[in-house]
mmCIF file of C-alpha atoms in Angstrom:
data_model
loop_
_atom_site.group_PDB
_atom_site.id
_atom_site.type_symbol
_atom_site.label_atom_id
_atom_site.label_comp_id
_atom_site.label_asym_id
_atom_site.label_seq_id
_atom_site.Cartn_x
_atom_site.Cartn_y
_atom_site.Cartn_z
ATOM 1 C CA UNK A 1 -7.303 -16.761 19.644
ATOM 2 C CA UNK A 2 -5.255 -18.282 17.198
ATOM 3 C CA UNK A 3 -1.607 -17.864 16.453
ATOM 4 C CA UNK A 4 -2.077 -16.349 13.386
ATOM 5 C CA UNK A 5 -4.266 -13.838 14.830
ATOM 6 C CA UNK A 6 -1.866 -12.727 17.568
ATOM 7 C CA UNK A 7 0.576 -12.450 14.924
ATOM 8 C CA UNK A 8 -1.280 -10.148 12.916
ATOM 9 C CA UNK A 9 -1.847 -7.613 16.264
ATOM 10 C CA UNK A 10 1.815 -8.120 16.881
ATOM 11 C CA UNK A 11 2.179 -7.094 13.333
ATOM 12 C CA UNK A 12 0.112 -4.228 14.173
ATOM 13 C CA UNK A 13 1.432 -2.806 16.937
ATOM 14 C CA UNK A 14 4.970 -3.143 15.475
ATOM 15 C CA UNK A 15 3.697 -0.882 13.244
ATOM 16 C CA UNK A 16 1.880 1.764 15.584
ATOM 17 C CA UNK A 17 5.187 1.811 17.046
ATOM 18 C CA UNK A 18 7.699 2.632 14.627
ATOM 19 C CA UNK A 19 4.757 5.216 13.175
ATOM 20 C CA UNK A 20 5.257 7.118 16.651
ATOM 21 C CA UNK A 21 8.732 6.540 16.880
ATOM 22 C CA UNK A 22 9.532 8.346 13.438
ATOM 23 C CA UNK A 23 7.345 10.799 14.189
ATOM 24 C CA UNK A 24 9.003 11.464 17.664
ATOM 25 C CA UNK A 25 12.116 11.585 16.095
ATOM 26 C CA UNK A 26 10.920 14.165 13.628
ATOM 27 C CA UNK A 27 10.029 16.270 16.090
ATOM 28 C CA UNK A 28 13.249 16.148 17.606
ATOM 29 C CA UNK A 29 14.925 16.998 14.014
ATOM 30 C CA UNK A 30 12.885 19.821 13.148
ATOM 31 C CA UNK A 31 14.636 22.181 15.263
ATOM 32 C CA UNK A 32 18.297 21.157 14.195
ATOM 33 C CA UNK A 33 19.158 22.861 10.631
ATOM 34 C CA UNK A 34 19.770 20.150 7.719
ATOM 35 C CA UNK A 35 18.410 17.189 9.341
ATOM 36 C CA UNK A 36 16.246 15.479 7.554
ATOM 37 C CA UNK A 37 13.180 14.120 8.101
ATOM 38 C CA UNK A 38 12.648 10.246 8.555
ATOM 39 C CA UNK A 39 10.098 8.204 6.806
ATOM 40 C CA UNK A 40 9.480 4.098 6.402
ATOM 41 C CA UNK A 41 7.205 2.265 3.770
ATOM 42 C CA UNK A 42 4.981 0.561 5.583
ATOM 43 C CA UNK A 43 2.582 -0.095 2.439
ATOM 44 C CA UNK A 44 3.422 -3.772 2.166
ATOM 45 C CA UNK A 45 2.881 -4.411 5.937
ATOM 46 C CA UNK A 46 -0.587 -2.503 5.837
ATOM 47 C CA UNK A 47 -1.616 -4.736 2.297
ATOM 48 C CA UNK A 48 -0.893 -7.987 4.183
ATOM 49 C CA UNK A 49 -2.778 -7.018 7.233
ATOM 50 C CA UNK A 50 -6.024 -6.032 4.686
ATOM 51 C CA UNK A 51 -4.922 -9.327 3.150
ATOM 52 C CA UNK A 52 -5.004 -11.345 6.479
ATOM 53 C CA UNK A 53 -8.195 -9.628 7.430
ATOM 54 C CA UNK A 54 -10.428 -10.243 3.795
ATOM 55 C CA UNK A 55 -8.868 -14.231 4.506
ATOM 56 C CA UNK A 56 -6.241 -13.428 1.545
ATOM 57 C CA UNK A 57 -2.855 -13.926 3.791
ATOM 58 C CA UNK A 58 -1.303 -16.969 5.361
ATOM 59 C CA UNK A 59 -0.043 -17.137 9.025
ATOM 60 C CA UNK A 60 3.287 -17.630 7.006
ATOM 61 C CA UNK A 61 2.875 -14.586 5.319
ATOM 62 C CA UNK A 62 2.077 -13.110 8.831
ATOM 63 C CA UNK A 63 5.347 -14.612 9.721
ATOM 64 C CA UNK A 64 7.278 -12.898 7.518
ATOM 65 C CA UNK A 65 5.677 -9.639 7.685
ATOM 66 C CA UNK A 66 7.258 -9.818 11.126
ATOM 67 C CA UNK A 67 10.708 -10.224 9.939
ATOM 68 C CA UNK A 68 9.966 -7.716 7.169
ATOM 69 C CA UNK A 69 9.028 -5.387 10.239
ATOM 70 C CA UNK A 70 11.383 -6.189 12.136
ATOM 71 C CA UNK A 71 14.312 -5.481 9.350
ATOM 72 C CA UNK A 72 12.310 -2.449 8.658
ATOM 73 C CA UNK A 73 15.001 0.662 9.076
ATOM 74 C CA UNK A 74 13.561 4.197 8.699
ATOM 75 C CA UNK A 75 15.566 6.324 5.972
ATOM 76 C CA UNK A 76 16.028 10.072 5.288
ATOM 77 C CA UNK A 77 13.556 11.885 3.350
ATOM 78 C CA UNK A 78 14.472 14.139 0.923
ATOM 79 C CA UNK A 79 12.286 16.863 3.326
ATOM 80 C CA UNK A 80 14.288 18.588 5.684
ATOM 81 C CA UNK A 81 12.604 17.978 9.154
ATOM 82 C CA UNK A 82 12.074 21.729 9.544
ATOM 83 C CA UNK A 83 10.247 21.873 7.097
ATOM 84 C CA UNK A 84 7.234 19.158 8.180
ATOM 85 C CA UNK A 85 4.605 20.633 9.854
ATOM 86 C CA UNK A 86 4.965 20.165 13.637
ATOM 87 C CA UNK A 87 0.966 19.799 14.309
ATOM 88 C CA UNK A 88 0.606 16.909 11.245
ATOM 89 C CA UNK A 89 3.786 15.072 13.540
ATOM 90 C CA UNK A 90 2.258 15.484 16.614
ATOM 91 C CA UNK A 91 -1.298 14.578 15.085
ATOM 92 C CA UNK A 92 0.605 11.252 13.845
ATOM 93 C CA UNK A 93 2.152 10.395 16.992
ATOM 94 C CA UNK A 94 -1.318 10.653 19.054
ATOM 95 C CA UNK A 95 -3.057 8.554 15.946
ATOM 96 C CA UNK A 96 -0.555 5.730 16.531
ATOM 97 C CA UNK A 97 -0.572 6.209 20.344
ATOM 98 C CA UNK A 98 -3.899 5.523 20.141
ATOM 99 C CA UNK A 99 -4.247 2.431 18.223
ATOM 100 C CA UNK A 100 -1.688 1.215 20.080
ATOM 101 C CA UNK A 101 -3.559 1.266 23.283
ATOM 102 C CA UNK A 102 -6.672 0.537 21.400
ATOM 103 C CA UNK A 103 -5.264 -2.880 20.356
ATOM 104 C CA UNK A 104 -3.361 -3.612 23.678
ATOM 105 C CA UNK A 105 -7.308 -3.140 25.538
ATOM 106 C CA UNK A 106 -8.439 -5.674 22.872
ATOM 107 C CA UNK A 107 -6.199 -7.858 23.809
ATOM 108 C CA UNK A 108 -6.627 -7.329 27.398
ATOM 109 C CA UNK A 109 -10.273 -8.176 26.833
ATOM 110 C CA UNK A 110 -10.078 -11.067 24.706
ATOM 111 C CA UNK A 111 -7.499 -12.667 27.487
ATOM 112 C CA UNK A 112 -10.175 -11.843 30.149
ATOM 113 C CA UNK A 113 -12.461 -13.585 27.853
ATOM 114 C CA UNK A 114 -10.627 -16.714 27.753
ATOM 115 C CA UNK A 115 -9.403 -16.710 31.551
ATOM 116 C CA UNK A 116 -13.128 -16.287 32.278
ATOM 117 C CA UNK A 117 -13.976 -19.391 29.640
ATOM 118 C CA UNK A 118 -10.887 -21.428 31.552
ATOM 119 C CA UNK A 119 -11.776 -20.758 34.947
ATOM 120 C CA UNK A 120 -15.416 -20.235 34.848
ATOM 121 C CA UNK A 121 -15.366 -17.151 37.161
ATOM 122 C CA UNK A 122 -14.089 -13.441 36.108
#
């Protein structure tokens, strides 16, 4: 697997991440009266990982997309948390939970693959 590769399921999972994390913390909002509700753009993270996977993005660009994650900061809507539905938060948080874990067992695999190409036994 290739740097640039890793890079872009670091990039990923970075984003999986932060997905549940806002959503966790608008859960935790909803019930407290004027908070508001905490969003991210994460539209120029998902372009340059359609990008990198069509062969249209650089392992520089991948590079950056990590600093641009990890400067990322998560600002206030203009919703107040209350009033985001509670199921469509939840529903978010289990999406990202789950392609989280979906990528980390792809990974796990594809290191099993190449211990198993190293060593020459599983």
């Amino acid at each position: 697997m290739e740097a640039s590769t890793l890079d872009a399921v670091r990039l990923s999972m970075g984003l999986q991440q932060l997905r549940a994390e806002l959503a966790s913390n608008n859960v935790a909002r909803a019930g407290t009266p004027g908070a508001r509700a905490q969003t991210a753009d994460f539209a120029q993270l998902e372009g340059l990982l359609k990008a990198y996977g069509s062969g249209n993005a650089s392992s520089a660009a991948l590079s950056d997309g990590l600093r641009a994650l990890s400067a990322l900061k998560p600002h206030d809507a203009t919703v107040e948390a209350s009033a985001l539905g509670l199921d469509t938060q939840v529903a978010e948080m289990s999406a990202a939970s789950m392609n989280y874990q979906t990528l980390g067992e792809v990974l796990s695999r594809q290191f099993g693959l190449m211990r198993l190409a190293v060593t020459g036994r599983s």
